[in-house]
């Protein structure tokens, strides 16, 4: 006669809970991959974790950032910092709110824009542009390992990993 898993002498159920814990906890991972699927970077980003894509403006050379957050398993663009109104940098009215950074540049706050499909493709610039992925204190240069290549940045749920 077969016994239900919860009657396994106290062994099966705890093991099952340990195996399912990442799923139950909503564990998500931020992954950057080349077009051929080669992994460049992998970070644990539980709900509420913020990460940024950083780069240096190709003409002016100053750092620019777009910052995202894991909101219940959804990649959401939260805010950006643009130190100048240089070529290609501007605030789109109705998409967040623009405030000064006190140093001649500006922040775009409260963007709160979900990224369709929890992923997008970036083509990291070469050399001084140096596209980087930052999670907490950890920084990975996408430009150093995949300059001018298609790099997919994706937030993966525990089932997709």
CSV table of C-alpha atoms in Angstrom, one decimal, residues 38-126:
chain,number,residue,atom,x,y,z
A,38,UNK,CA,26.7,32.3,-23.2
A,39,UNK,CA,26.2,33.7,-19.8
A,40,UNK,CA,28.1,37.0,-19.0
A,41,UNK,CA,26.6,37.8,-15.5
A,42,UNK,CA,24.2,36.3,-13.0
A,43,UNK,CA,22.9,38.0,-9.9
A,44,UNK,CA,20.3,36.9,-7.3
A,45,UNK,CA,17.7,39.8,-7.2
A,46,UNK,CA,15.0,38.9,-4.7
A,47,UNK,CA,11.8,41.0,-4.7
A,48,UNK,CA,12.6,44.7,-3.9
A,49,UNK,CA,16.2,44.5,-5.2
A,50,UNK,CA,17.4,47.3,-7.4
A,51,UNK,CA,20.0,47.1,-10.2
A,52,UNK,CA,21.4,49.6,-12.7
A,53,UNK,CA,22.7,49.7,-16.2
A,54,UNK,CA,25.5,52.2,-16.2
A,55,UNK,CA,27.5,53.7,-19.2
A,56,UNK,CA,29.5,56.7,-20.1
A,57,UNK,CA,28.0,59.1,-22.7
A,58,UNK,CA,29.7,58.5,-26.0
A,59,UNK,CA,30.3,62.3,-26.7
A,60,UNK,CA,30.5,63.9,-23.2
A,61,UNK,CA,32.0,61.0,-21.3
A,62,UNK,CA,29.9,61.4,-18.1
A,63,UNK,CA,28.2,58.5,-16.4
A,64,UNK,CA,24.5,57.8,-17.2
A,65,UNK,CA,22.3,55.3,-15.3
A,66,UNK,CA,19.0,53.5,-15.8
A,67,UNK,CA,17.9,51.7,-12.6
A,68,UNK,CA,15.4,48.8,-12.3
A,69,UNK,CA,13.7,46.9,-9.5
A,70,UNK,CA,12.3,43.4,-9.1
A,71,UNK,CA,8.7,44.1,-8.2
A,72,UNK,CA,6.9,40.8,-7.5
A,73,UNK,CA,8.9,39.1,-10.3
A,74,UNK,CA,8.5,41.9,-12.8
A,75,UNK,CA,11.4,44.0,-14.1
A,76,UNK,CA,10.4,47.6,-13.7
A,77,UNK,CA,12.4,50.7,-14.8
A,78,UNK,CA,12.3,52.9,-11.8
A,79,UNK,CA,14.6,55.9,-12.3
A,80,UNK,CA,17.4,57.3,-14.4
A,81,UNK,CA,20.2,59.8,-13.9
A,82,UNK,CA,21.4,62.0,-16.7
A,83,UNK,CA,24.1,64.6,-15.8
A,84,UNK,CA,23.4,66.8,-18.8
A,85,UNK,CA,21.0,67.3,-21.7
A,86,UNK,CA,23.6,65.9,-24.1
A,87,UNK,CA,22.9,64.2,-27.5
A,88,UNK,CA,20.3,61.4,-27.1
A,89,UNK,CA,19.4,62.3,-23.5
A,90,UNK,CA,16.1,63.9,-22.6
A,91,UNK,CA,13.1,63.5,-20.4
A,92,UNK,CA,9.9,62.4,-22.1
A,93,UNK,CA,7.0,64.3,-20.6
A,94,UNK,CA,4.5,62.0,-18.9
A,95,UNK,CA,7.2,59.3,-18.3
A,96,UNK,CA,8.3,59.9,-14.7
A,97,UNK,CA,9.2,63.3,-13.3
A,98,UNK,CA,12.3,65.3,-13.9
A,99,UNK,CA,14.1,66.9,-10.9
A,100,UNK,CA,17.5,68.5,-10.7
A,101,UNK,CA,20.5,66.7,-9.4
A,102,UNK,CA,21.9,70.0,-8.1
A,103,UNK,CA,24.9,69.7,-10.4
A,104,UNK,CA,23.6,70.7,-13.8
A,105,UNK,CA,22.0,67.3,-14.6
A,106,UNK,CA,18.8,65.7,-13.6
A,107,UNK,CA,17.1,62.6,-12.3
A,108,UNK,CA,14.0,61.1,-13.8
A,109,UNK,CA,12.1,59.6,-10.9
A,110,UNK,CA,8.9,57.6,-10.6
A,111,UNK,CA,9.1,56.1,-14.1
A,112,UNK,CA,7.6,52.8,-12.8
A,113,UNK,CA,7.6,51.2,-16.3
A,114,UNK,CA,7.4,47.4,-16.5
A,115,UNK,CA,9.8,45.9,-19.1
A,116,UNK,CA,7.8,43.8,-21.5
A,117,UNK,CA,8.7,40.1,-21.2
A,118,UNK,CA,11.1,40.9,-18.3
A,119,UNK,CA,14.0,41.3,-20.8
A,120,UNK,CA,15.6,43.5,-23.3
A,121,UNK,CA,18.5,43.5,-25.7
A,122,UNK,CA,21.4,45.9,-25.3
A,123,UNK,CA,24.4,46.4,-27.6
A,124,UNK,CA,27.2,47.4,-25.3
A,125,UNK,CA,29.5,50.2,-26.6
A,126,UNK,CA,33.2,49.7,-26.9
